[in-house]
Short mmCIF file of C-alpha atoms and ligand atoms in Angstrom, two decimals:
data_model
loop_
_atom_site.label_atom_id
_atom_site.label_comp_id
_atom_site.label_asym_id
_atom_site.label_seq_id
_atom_site.Cartn_x
_atom_site.Cartn_y
_atom_site.Cartn_z
CA UNK A 1 -0.07 0.07 -0.34
CA UNK A 2 2.75 2.34 0.88
CA UNK A 3 4.25 1.80 -2.93
CA UNK A 4 0.52 1.78 -3.83
CA UNK A 5 -0.83 4.93 -3.34
CA UNK A 6 2.03 7.50 -4.49
CA UNK A 7 2.10 5.59 -7.76
CA UNK A 8 -1.60 6.46 -8.31
CA UNK A 9 -1.13 9.70 -7.24
CA UNK A 10 1.61 10.33 -10.39
CA UNK A 11 -0.75 8.39 -12.28
CA UNK A 12 -3.22 10.72 -11.99
CA UNK A 13 -1.45 14.09 -11.67
CA UNK A 14 -1.10 13.97 -15.87
CA UNK A 15 -5.05 14.09 -15.98
CA UNK A 16 -4.44 17.90 -13.88
CA UNK A 17 -2.99 18.50 -17.39
CA UNK A 18 -6.43 18.01 -19.88
CA UNK A 19 -7.72 21.13 -18.22
CA UNK A 20 -6.71 24.19 -20.50
CA UNK A 21 -7.03 25.92 -23.57
CA UNK A 22 -5.45 23.34 -25.93
CA UNK A 23 -6.63 19.69 -24.50
CA UNK A 24 -9.57 17.34 -26.78
CA UNK A 25 -10.98 17.22 -23.03
CA UNK A 26 -11.87 20.48 -22.07
CA UNK A 27 -14.59 20.31 -25.86
CA UNK A 28 -16.18 23.57 -26.16
CA UNK A 29 -18.20 23.22 -29.89
CA UNK A 30 -19.98 20.87 -31.58
CA UNK A 31 -18.13 19.46 -33.05
CA UNK A 32 -15.08 18.87 -30.32
CA UNK A 33 -17.99 17.34 -28.01
CA UNK A 34 -18.62 15.00 -30.60
CA UNK A 35 -15.31 13.97 -30.58
CA UNK A 36 -15.61 13.68 -26.96
CA UNK A 37 -18.13 12.07 -26.87
CA UNK A 38 -17.11 9.70 -28.95
CA UNK A 39 -13.90 8.92 -26.90
CA UNK A 40 -15.55 8.23 -23.96
CA UNK A 41 -17.52 5.80 -25.12
CA UNK A 42 -15.81 4.25 -26.75
CA UNK A 43 -12.45 4.12 -23.62
CA UNK A 44 -15.43 3.26 -21.11
CA UNK A 45 -16.28 0.21 -23.60
CA UNK A 46 -13.19 -1.06 -24.39
CA UNK A 47 -12.01 -0.43 -20.36
CA UNK A 48 -15.14 -2.64 -19.95
CA UNK A 49 -14.69 -5.27 -22.24
CA UNK A 50 -10.64 -5.45 -20.64
CA UNK A 51 -11.21 -5.47 -17.26
CA UNK A 52 -14.01 -8.57 -17.87
CA UNK A 53 -11.14 -10.07 -20.32
CA UNK A 54 -8.36 -9.91 -16.89
CA UNK A 55 -10.79 -11.45 -14.13
CA UNK A 56 -11.88 -14.67 -17.21
CA UNK A 57 -7.95 -14.64 -17.22
CA UNK A 58 -7.01 -14.63 -13.80
CA UNK A 59 -10.09 -17.29 -13.45
CA UNK A 60 -8.90 -19.42 -15.48
CA UNK A 61 -5.36 -19.23 -14.38
CA UNK A 62 -7.10 -20.19 -10.60
CA UNK A 63 -9.46 -23.18 -10.94
CA UNK A 64 -6.95 -26.38 -12.00
CA UNK A 65 -7.69 -28.57 -13.63
CA UNK A 66 -8.25 -32.46 -11.93
CA UNK A 67 -4.80 -34.53 -11.39
CA UNK A 68 -6.73 -36.71 -13.81
CA UNK A 69 -9.20 -35.77 -15.90
CA UNK A 70 -8.24 -37.14 -19.35
CA UNK A 71 -8.57 -34.20 -21.05
CA UNK A 72 -10.38 -35.86 -24.67
CA UNK A 73 -13.68 -37.55 -22.31
CA UNK A 74 -16.62 -35.33 -22.19
CA UNK A 75 -19.42 -34.34 -20.40
CA UNK A 76 -22.67 -33.37 -22.38
CA UNK A 77 -23.40 -31.29 -19.92
CA UNK A 78 -20.42 -29.45 -19.81
CA UNK A 79 -20.17 -28.74 -23.73
CA UNK A 80 -23.75 -27.73 -23.79
CA UNK A 81 -22.72 -25.06 -21.24
CA UNK A 82 -19.56 -23.74 -23.07
CA UNK A 83 -21.10 -23.65 -25.69
CA UNK A 84 -23.66 -20.92 -25.00
CA UNK A 85 -21.15 -19.55 -22.88
CA UNK A 86 -18.70 -18.99 -26.67
CA UNK A 87 -22.21 -18.01 -28.43
CA UNK A 88 -23.09 -15.52 -26.21
CA UNK A 89 -19.32 -13.66 -26.33
CA UNK A 90 -19.46 -13.77 -29.99
CA UNK A 91 -22.20 -12.36 -29.79
CA UNK A 92 -21.67 -9.41 -27.47
CA UNK A 93 -17.69 -8.83 -28.98
CA UNK A 94 -20.20 -8.37 -32.37
CA UNK A 95 -22.83 -6.20 -30.72
CA UNK A 96 -19.98 -3.47 -29.42
CA UNK A 97 -18.16 -3.90 -33.45
CA UNK A 98 -20.98 -2.56 -35.21
CA UNK A 99 -22.89 -0.21 -32.55
CA UNK A 100 -18.65 1.19 -32.31
CA UNK A 101 -18.67 1.79 -35.69
CA UNK A 102 -22.18 2.78 -36.18
CA UNK A 103 -21.24 5.42 -33.45
CA UNK A 104 -18.42 6.34 -35.25
CA UNK A 105 -20.82 7.20 -38.47
CA UNK A 106 -23.76 8.60 -36.88
CA UNK A 107 -20.06 11.18 -35.31
CA UNK A 108 -18.74 11.99 -38.87
CA UNK A 109 -22.00 12.76 -39.73
CA UNK A 110 -22.66 15.65 -37.04
CA UNK A 111 -18.82 16.84 -37.51
CA UNK A 112 -18.73 17.05 -41.75
CA UNK A 113 -22.83 18.63 -41.20
CA UNK A 114 -22.73 21.76 -43.38
CA UNK A 115 -24.08 24.87 -40.65
CA UNK A 116 -25.08 28.50 -43.36
CA UNK A 117 -22.92 30.72 -41.28
CA UNK A 118 -22.23 34.10 -42.01
CA UNK A 119 -18.66 33.95 -41.67
CA UNK A 120 -15.86 31.92 -43.48
CA UNK A 121 -12.57 32.88 -43.80
CA UNK A 122 -9.49 31.09 -45.27
CA UNK A 123 -6.46 30.23 -43.61
CA UNK A 124 -3.47 29.30 -45.38
CA UNK A 125 -0.67 27.42 -43.72
CA UNK A 126 2.87 28.39 -44.02
CA UNK A 127 6.04 27.87 -43.39
CA UNK A 128 5.68 28.55 -39.40
CA UNK A 129 3.00 30.40 -39.06
CA UNK A 130 -1.27 31.00 -40.24
CA UNK A 131 -2.14 33.65 -42.82
CA UNK A 132 -5.55 34.37 -41.93
CA UNK A 133 -8.09 36.65 -44.66
CA UNK A 134 -12.10 37.98 -43.76
CA UNK A 135 -13.74 37.15 -46.58
CA UNK A 136 -16.37 39.30 -47.31
CA UNK A 137 -19.03 40.23 -50.21
CA UNK A 138 -17.39 44.19 -50.85
CA UNK A 139 -13.14 43.67 -51.13
CA UNK A 140 -12.41 46.53 -49.66
CA UNK A 141 -14.05 45.10 -45.93
CA UNK A 142 -11.90 42.42 -46.32
CA UNK A 143 -8.52 42.13 -44.61
CA UNK A 144 -5.99 39.89 -43.60
CA UNK A 145 -3.80 39.22 -39.71
CA UNK A 146 -1.68 36.64 -38.62
CA UNK A 147 -2.05 33.59 -36.58
CA UNK A 148 -5.04 34.75 -34.44
CA UNK A 149 -9.24 34.13 -35.18
CA UNK A 150 -11.44 35.97 -33.48
CA UNK A 151 -14.99 34.27 -33.84
CA UNK A 152 -18.53 35.49 -32.90
CA UNK A 153 -19.59 31.96 -29.73
CA UNK A 154 -22.35 31.02 -30.94
CA UNK A 155 -21.87 31.13 -34.30
CA UNK A 156 -20.45 28.59 -37.40
CA UNK A 157 -17.16 29.49 -38.96
CA UNK A 158 -16.35 27.77 -42.70
CA UNK A 159 -12.84 27.61 -42.97
CA UNK A 160 -10.99 27.50 -46.38
CA UNK A 161 -7.60 25.67 -45.67
CA UNK A 162 -4.56 26.53 -48.18
CA UNK A 163 -1.13 25.93 -47.59
CA UNK A 164 1.72 27.21 -50.23
CA UNK A 165 4.00 25.79 -49.72
CA UNK A 166 3.90 22.17 -48.23
CA UNK A 167 0.99 19.91 -46.15
CA UNK A 168 -0.01 21.40 -42.45
CA UNK A 169 -2.68 20.48 -41.00
CA UNK A 170 -5.21 23.38 -38.62
CA UNK A 171 -5.96 21.79 -35.81
CA UNK A 172 -8.38 23.26 -32.17
CA UNK A 173 -8.48 20.39 -29.80
CA UNK A 174 -11.74 23.11 -27.62
CA UNK A 175 -13.43 23.63 -31.38
CA UNK A 176 -12.42 20.93 -33.96
CA UNK A 177 -10.96 18.41 -34.93
CA UNK A 178 -7.86 17.99 -37.40
CA UNK A 179 -8.11 19.36 -41.18
CA UNK A 180 -5.01 19.61 -43.39
CA UNK A 181 -3.64 22.50 -45.59
CA UNK A 182 -2.67 20.52 -48.51
CA UNK A 183 -0.81 22.82 -51.28
CA UNK A 184 -3.93 23.45 -54.59
CA UNK A 185 -6.04 22.10 -52.98
CA UNK A 186 -8.89 23.22 -50.78
CA UNK A 187 -9.90 21.96 -47.65
CA UNK A 188 -12.75 22.77 -45.79
CA UNK A 189 -14.07 22.82 -42.68
CA UNK A 190 -16.46 24.57 -39.67
CA UNK A 191 -15.35 25.62 -35.64
CA UNK A 192 -18.02 26.88 -33.88
CA UNK A 193 -17.73 27.89 -29.97
CA UNK A 194 -20.06 27.60 -27.96
CA UNK A 195 -17.99 29.69 -24.42
CA UNK A 196 -16.57 32.25 -24.56
CA UNK A 197 -12.83 32.04 -24.32
CA UNK A 198 -9.18 31.74 -26.19
CA UNK A 199 -8.60 28.58 -27.32
CA UNK A 200 -5.69 27.76 -28.35
CA UNK A 201 -4.80 25.97 -31.40
CA UNK A 202 -1.73 23.79 -32.91
CA UNK A 203 -0.39 22.62 -36.39
CA UNK A 204 -0.62 18.54 -36.62
CA UNK A 205 1.18 17.71 -39.40
CA UNK A 206 5.01 17.84 -39.94
CA UNK A 207 5.50 20.31 -41.72
CA UNK A 208 10.01 21.01 -40.79
CA UNK A 209 12.29 22.69 -38.29
CA UNK A 210 9.57 25.13 -36.81
CA UNK A 211 6.86 22.13 -36.14
CA UNK A 212 6.41 22.96 -33.21
CA UNK A 213 6.37 27.14 -32.96
CA UNK A 214 3.52 27.36 -34.80
CA UNK A 215 0.68 27.67 -32.77
CA UNK A 216 -2.69 29.53 -33.00
CA UNK A 217 -5.10 30.95 -31.28
CA UNK A 218 -8.50 31.43 -31.62
CA UNK A 219 -10.78 34.20 -29.77
CA UNK A 220 -14.17 33.26 -29.34
CA UNK A 221 -16.70 37.06 -28.25
CA UNK A 222 -19.37 37.93 -28.36
CA UNK A 223 -21.09 39.48 -31.70
CA UNK A 224 -20.26 42.97 -30.54
CA UNK A 225 -16.89 42.24 -29.59
CA UNK A 226 -16.94 40.67 -32.28
CA UNK A 227 -18.10 43.39 -34.06
CA UNK A 228 -15.46 45.79 -32.69
CA UNK A 229 -13.14 43.90 -33.34
CA UNK A 230 -13.28 42.92 -37.21
CA UNK A 231 -14.00 47.78 -37.18
CA UNK A 232 -10.49 48.38 -35.93
CA UNK A 233 -8.47 45.34 -37.85
CA UNK A 234 -10.66 46.17 -41.29
CA UNK A 235 -8.75 49.50 -40.66
CA UNK A 236 -5.63 51.15 -41.49
CA UNK A 237 -2.21 51.75 -39.40
CA UNK A 238 -2.77 55.09 -37.68
CA UNK A 239 0.39 57.33 -37.94
CA UNK A 240 2.56 56.95 -35.85
CA UNK A 241 1.69 59.99 -32.68
CA UNK A 242 4.46 60.40 -31.16
CA UNK A 243 8.66 61.07 -32.71
CA UNK A 244 10.13 58.64 -30.95
CA UNK A 245 7.63 56.35 -32.84
CA UNK A 246 7.82 58.87 -36.28
CA UNK A 247 11.15 57.69 -36.31
CA UNK A 248 10.38 54.01 -36.15
CA UNK A 249 8.07 53.96 -38.50
CA UNK A 250 11.23 55.89 -40.93
CA UNK A 251 13.24 52.77 -39.80
CA UNK A 252 11.00 50.49 -41.00
CA UNK A 253 10.40 51.99 -44.72
CA UNK A 254 14.63 52.03 -44.91
CA UNK A 255 15.06 48.02 -44.38
CA UNK A 256 14.51 44.99 -46.26
CA UNK A 257 11.31 44.96 -43.48
CA UNK A 258 8.13 46.27 -46.16
CA UNK A 259 9.88 43.38 -49.22
CA UNK A 260 7.82 40.68 -46.44
CA UNK A 261 5.98 42.80 -44.71
CA UNK A 262 2.23 45.21 -44.78
CA UNK A 263 1.46 47.45 -42.79
CA UNK A 264 -1.52 49.08 -43.88
CA UNK A 265 -1.94 53.22 -45.34
CA UNK A 266 1.95 52.30 -45.06
CA UNK A 267 3.97 52.54 -48.30
CA UNK A 268 5.58 48.64 -46.92
CA UNK A 269 3.51 46.27 -49.26
CA UNK A 270 5.17 42.92 -48.52
CA UNK A 271 3.08 40.32 -49.16
CA UNK A 272 4.89 37.05 -47.93
CA UNK A 273 4.97 37.46 -43.94
CA UNK A 274 2.28 38.18 -42.01
CA UNK A 275 0.91 41.91 -42.11
CA UNK A 276 2.14 44.10 -39.42
CA UNK A 277 -0.82 46.44 -39.85
CA UNK A 278 -2.13 45.62 -36.62
CA UNK A 279 0.84 43.85 -35.24
CA UNK A 280 -0.54 45.55 -31.28
CA UNK A 281 -3.81 44.35 -30.55
CA UNK A 282 -2.13 40.13 -30.94
CA UNK A 283 -2.21 38.53 -28.29
CA UNK A 284 0.91 36.65 -29.22
CA UNK A 285 4.01 37.12 -32.39
CA UNK A 286 5.97 34.47 -34.39
CA UNK A 287 3.22 32.11 -33.76
CA UNK A 288 2.52 31.38 -30.45
CA UNK A 289 5.77 31.88 -29.61
CA UNK A 290 6.46 34.68 -27.31
CA UNK A 291 3.87 37.52 -26.22
CA UNK A 292 3.50 40.36 -27.66
CA UNK A 293 5.29 43.19 -25.22
CA UNK A 294 7.75 45.75 -26.75
CA UNK A 295 11.00 43.59 -25.70
CA UNK A 296 9.89 40.58 -26.84
CA UNK A 297 9.18 42.31 -30.09
CA UNK A 298 12.55 43.98 -29.99
CA UNK A 299 14.22 40.34 -29.03
CA UNK A 300 12.59 39.48 -31.97
CA UNK A 301 13.62 41.56 -34.41
CA UNK A 302 17.38 41.29 -33.68
CA UNK A 303 17.75 37.37 -33.08
CA UNK A 304 14.29 36.08 -35.05
CA UNK A 305 17.18 32.65 -35.18
CA UNK A 306 17.21 33.04 -31.78
CA UNK A 307 13.78 32.78 -31.30
CA UNK A 308 13.12 29.93 -33.88
CA UNK A 309 16.50 28.95 -35.80
CA UNK A 310 15.46 28.17 -39.26
CA UNK A 311 12.29 30.90 -39.47
CA UNK A 312 12.14 32.47 -42.70
CA UNK A 313 12.52 36.08 -41.10
CA UNK A 314 16.01 36.75 -41.98
CA UNK A 315 19.10 38.26 -39.20
CA UNK A 316 18.55 42.17 -40.72
CA UNK A 317 21.12 44.52 -39.26
CA UNK A 318 20.56 47.55 -36.80
CA UNK A 319 22.03 50.51 -35.09
CA UNK A 320 21.62 49.94 -31.26
CA UNK A 321 19.30 53.20 -31.35
CA UNK A 322 17.53 52.14 -34.58
CA UNK A 323 15.70 48.55 -31.67
CA UNK A 324 13.41 51.10 -28.99
CA UNK A 325 12.14 52.73 -31.96
CA UNK A 326 11.32 50.37 -34.27
CA UNK A 327 9.83 47.82 -31.68
CA UNK A 328 7.62 51.06 -30.11
CA UNK A 329 5.91 51.32 -33.48
CA UNK A 330 5.18 47.83 -34.18
CA UNK A 331 4.54 47.84 -30.41
CA UNK A 332 1.59 50.36 -30.73
CA UNK A 333 0.26 48.79 -33.71
CA UNK A 334 -2.69 48.53 -32.20
CA UNK B 1 39.93 -8.72 -26.56
CA UNK B 2 38.60 -9.02 -30.07
CA UNK B 3 34.66 -8.18 -29.36
CA UNK B 4 36.15 -4.49 -28.39
CA UNK B 5 38.29 -3.61 -31.26
CA UNK B 6 35.29 -4.53 -32.77
CA UNK B 7 32.92 -2.11 -30.71
CA UNK B 8 36.13 0.59 -30.41
CA UNK B 9 35.88 0.76 -34.68
CA UNK B 10 32.57 0.65 -34.99
CA UNK B 11 32.21 3.77 -33.39
CA UNK B 12 35.11 5.49 -35.14
CA UNK B 13 32.77 4.92 -38.21
CA UNK B 14 30.37 7.05 -36.83
CA UNK B 15 32.57 9.79 -37.18
CA UNK B 16 32.35 9.96 -40.55
CA UNK B 17 28.35 10.37 -40.00
CA UNK B 18 27.91 14.35 -40.75
CA UNK B 19 25.08 16.57 -41.36
CA UNK B 20 25.53 19.26 -43.88
CA UNK B 21 25.36 22.59 -42.27
CA UNK B 22 23.38 25.00 -41.99
CA UNK B 23 23.98 28.23 -42.04
CA UNK B 24 20.38 29.88 -40.20
CA UNK B 25 21.59 32.68 -38.49
CA UNK B 26 23.62 35.20 -39.86
CA UNK B 27 25.99 37.01 -38.39
CA UNK B 28 24.34 40.14 -37.41
CA UNK B 29 27.53 42.76 -37.19
CA UNK B 30 29.20 41.84 -41.06
CA UNK B 31 28.59 44.70 -43.23
CA UNK B 32 28.14 44.21 -46.78
CA UNK B 33 31.08 41.81 -48.07
CA UNK B 34 33.52 43.06 -50.31
CA UNK B 35 34.22 40.26 -53.35
CA UNK B 36 36.24 41.32 -55.98
CA UNK B 37 35.87 40.08 -59.44
CA UNK B 38 36.42 42.59 -62.24
CA UNK B 39 35.26 41.80 -65.74
CA UNK B 40 38.21 43.38 -67.60
CA UNK B 41 41.66 44.75 -66.96
CA UNK B 42 41.25 48.07 -66.02
CA UNK B 43 43.79 49.79 -67.30
CA UNK B 44 45.36 49.21 -71.21
CA UNK B 45 47.97 45.46 -71.65
CA UNK B 46 48.33 42.04 -70.58
CA UNK B 47 47.88 42.17 -67.03
CA UNK B 48 45.56 39.23 -66.49
CA UNK B 49 41.35 41.46 -64.31
CA UNK B 50 41.38 41.22 -61.05
CA UNK B 51 40.23 38.43 -58.91
CA UNK B 52 39.89 38.52 -54.99
CA UNK B 53 37.95 35.78 -54.38
CA UNK B 54 37.29 35.22 -50.16
CA UNK B 55 35.96 31.64 -50.57
CA UNK B 56 32.29 32.37 -49.74
CA UNK B 57 30.93 31.77 -52.81
CA UNK B 58 31.66 28.16 -52.70
CA UNK B 59 30.69 28.18 -49.42
CA UNK B 60 26.75 29.13 -50.62
CA UNK B 61 27.59 26.57 -54.06
CA UNK B 62 27.22 23.83 -51.99
CA UNK B 63 25.10 23.99 -49.21
CA UNK B 64 21.47 22.44 -50.80
CA UNK B 65 20.32 24.32 -47.50
CA UNK B 66 21.44 27.69 -48.70
CA UNK B 67 20.27 27.09 -52.58
CA UNK B 68 16.73 25.48 -51.54
CA UNK B 69 16.43 29.45 -49.56
CA UNK B 70 18.15 31.12 -52.84
CA UNK B 71 15.10 29.44 -55.06
CA UNK B 72 12.21 30.41 -52.07
CA UNK B 73 13.09 33.90 -52.63
CA UNK B 74 14.41 33.87 -56.24
CA UNK B 75 9.69 34.12 -55.66
CA UNK B 76 9.40 36.22 -53.01
CA UNK B 77 11.77 38.43 -54.47
CA UNK B 78 9.79 38.59 -57.80
CA UNK B 79 12.79 37.76 -60.08
CA UNK B 80 11.11 35.58 -61.46
CA UNK B 81 8.86 38.16 -62.60
CA UNK B 82 11.46 40.11 -64.58
CA UNK B 83 13.55 36.70 -65.81
CA UNK B 84 10.69 33.94 -65.19
CA UNK B 85 12.16 30.90 -63.91
CA UNK B 86 15.02 30.91 -65.48
CA UNK B 87 14.26 31.39 -69.26
CA UNK B 88 14.62 34.78 -69.25
CA UNK B 89 10.76 37.64 -70.33
CA UNK B 90 11.50 41.46 -70.04
CA UNK B 91 15.24 39.56 -68.26
CA UNK B 92 17.97 38.34 -69.37
CA UNK B 93 17.40 33.35 -69.75
CA UNK B 94 19.28 33.08 -66.59
CA UNK B 95 19.71 29.67 -67.13
CA UNK B 96 21.71 29.52 -70.41
CA UNK B 97 25.01 30.41 -70.17
CA UNK B 98 25.86 33.21 -71.61
CA UNK B 99 26.44 35.71 -68.73
CA UNK B 100 26.34 39.61 -70.16
CA UNK B 101 28.19 40.57 -66.67
CA UNK B 102 29.72 37.26 -65.43
CA UNK B 103 28.03 33.62 -64.26
CA UNK B 104 30.49 33.83 -60.82
CA UNK B 105 28.59 33.61 -57.78
CA UNK B 106 30.33 37.55 -57.34
CA UNK B 107 30.17 38.76 -60.34
CA UNK B 108 25.75 38.05 -59.39
CA UNK B 109 26.07 38.27 -55.96
CA UNK B 110 27.43 42.35 -57.66
CA UNK B 111 23.70 42.25 -60.53
CA UNK B 112 21.01 41.07 -57.94
CA UNK B 113 23.17 44.29 -55.01
CA UNK B 114 24.21 46.72 -57.74
CA UNK B 115 21.60 46.43 -60.39
CA UNK B 116 22.81 46.88 -63.88
CA UNK B 117 22.06 49.32 -65.73
CA UNK B 118 20.01 48.26 -68.93
CA UNK B 119 16.61 47.14 -66.22
CA UNK B 120 17.94 45.61 -63.44
CA UNK B 121 17.02 46.70 -60.09
CA UNK B 122 19.96 47.27 -57.48
CA UNK B 123 19.04 44.61 -54.16
CA UNK B 124 21.60 46.74 -51.89
CA UNK B 125 19.30 47.65 -48.50
CA UNK B 126 16.07 45.56 -50.20
CA UNK B 127 17.49 42.35 -49.07
CA UNK B 128 19.88 40.96 -46.32
CA UNK B 129 23.38 40.08 -47.15
CA UNK B 130 22.89 36.34 -47.03
CA UNK B 131 19.88 36.18 -48.56
CA UNK B 132 21.70 37.98 -52.15
CA UNK B 133 24.26 35.38 -51.15
CA UNK B 134 21.31 32.85 -50.94
CA UNK B 135 19.64 34.29 -54.19
CA UNK B 136 23.06 34.13 -56.40
CA UNK B 137 23.68 30.51 -55.68
CA UNK B 138 20.83 29.55 -56.59
CA UNK B 139 20.87 31.42 -59.91
CA UNK B 140 24.22 29.50 -60.06
CA UNK B 141 21.89 25.98 -59.91
CA UNK B 142 19.44 27.05 -62.71
CA UNK B 143 22.92 25.84 -65.09
CA UNK B 144 23.81 23.48 -62.86
CA UNK B 145 27.18 24.98 -62.24
CA UNK B 146 26.48 23.85 -58.17
CA UNK B 147 27.03 20.07 -56.93
CA UNK B 148 24.20 18.51 -58.46
CA UNK B 149 23.31 16.74 -54.69
CA UNK B 150 22.99 19.63 -54.25
CA UNK B 151 20.77 21.32 -56.43
CA UNK B 152 17.08 21.71 -55.47
CA UNK B 153 14.11 19.66 -57.66
CA UNK B 154 12.20 21.15 -59.75
CA UNK B 155 8.88 22.35 -58.54
CA UNK B 156 5.86 20.51 -60.12
CA UNK B 157 4.60 23.08 -61.90
CA UNK B 158 7.50 23.75 -63.68
CA UNK B 159 7.28 20.05 -65.06
CA UNK B 160 5.54 19.09 -68.70
CA UNK B 161 3.49 17.00 -67.66
CA UNK B 162 1.95 16.21 -63.90
CA UNK B 163 3.84 15.13 -61.78
CA UNK B 164 3.33 11.57 -61.21
CA UNK B 165 2.19 12.82 -57.37
CA UNK B 166 -0.41 14.31 -58.77
CA UNK B 167 -3.67 12.38 -58.85
CA UNK B 168 -6.33 13.86 -61.75
CA UNK B 169 -8.97 16.05 -60.31
CA UNK B 170 -11.28 14.09 -57.66
CA UNK B 171 -14.77 14.08 -56.93
CA UNK B 172 -16.86 17.14 -54.44
CA UNK B 173 -16.85 15.31 -51.58
CA UNK B 174 -18.02 16.33 -47.44
CA UNK B 175 -14.82 18.82 -45.70
CA UNK B 176 -12.97 19.31 -49.07
CA UNK B 177 -12.97 21.02 -52.58
CA UNK B 178 -10.32 21.63 -54.79
CA UNK B 179 -9.42 24.58 -55.93
CA UNK B 180 -9.36 25.80 -60.01
CA UNK B 181 -5.28 26.08 -58.96
CA UNK B 182 -4.80 22.89 -58.53
CA UNK B 183 -5.99 21.16 -61.78
CA UNK B 184 -4.56 19.60 -63.74
CA UNK B 185 -2.32 22.31 -66.05
CA UNK B 186 -2.80 21.15 -69.44
CU1 CU C 1 3.14 21.70 -39.33
#
């Protein structure tokens, strides 16, 4: 007992990890709930089967054959009992397999059911971040952001998945199952959050060096908050108000940054890296790797390969006194 | 004793395992590399053209990682807008062996960094130096001027026929659909 108690306690510890913002067991949307139900049904049925089998095995091990029994001798009553037991066992096995299969199909119907929603996003997986475009029938209301999706609570949102280089997989465990993003193809998946909150997602298909640092977050909020956020993201960047940020902007515009990054409302028009128009309003930079603070932005710009070795942003030579204005300019792009 | 010998010999063999060095992090303080290869001698007379190499070019040319990055950047910085994929368009072709400004990697770096008078823009200050070297290494690989094992493969969309792993467009199915971009090239 002395040994078993701590061992049991240790076994229970990992369960503590399940209550988090990135957990299949912490389901917060219809698709994820279906998956979580399936998980628990499978676990309980299979655990029961396992326990019963183990009990039967132990009983068989304990009950010994009489010493002088003739193995070929048959006894009609035992024979009959055996036939019945085995038929029941086979019947139960078939029943289990068939009902679990049926259940899986039923779950798939729910998972792939298409509900009409007002919102469609195009999410493009790139090594190693997510480009997110909010589509709209009015071209001037279309906008692009990175690594942070906002959705209104309780509404189905259609996500179109594409990839620009290799295969990635979109996975927000608390909201949906996985769906691959494949080059030259468009896959679709719907997500819906039933409760407000912040859910973390992760690329789930190995895609190269920084696969582990290719996260995204989904912020589910009330309709009003969402609309406010959307209006703010549609707008162009507000020109810097103070001198330091003004200088930061000039530095940004004179460096290679503009070849890759876009800041709407300025001359920076690069389309191959995250749109920085409102980078300061996002919770994380570098695909969920660092929190958006001035210090982290500075650290990232000075040495992106120290944070994500092999990332597709080059180390750019900056004078020591250029870092602070640049970081504060970017941090201020709310 | 024999076993020990065999064991230590096989451990020794591990020393031969070598992976290509990938240098992700360019030195943040070095400024531009200064290679000079003049195309013709500056002064009249029999002296040969000046050459001043640092060996950096070779490092880039023999490194599969650098060449592959160069391939990515070639598209990102829109070189293909003027040179197509090496075949030439408004800019001269890059995969043949005829060079206006020299075909050594140092010449190409110079071309990209400084630009050339008849319409080749200068990328100085727009592209960091190490990336210019990567692009130049890729340009060299177009004409098969780099070691074969280091050269990147050709993109799917550049093959004359559809790539082997590319299936004909499938039926539209639940959870997926095929955009026009994925349809087979004619
Ligand atoms: Cu990945």
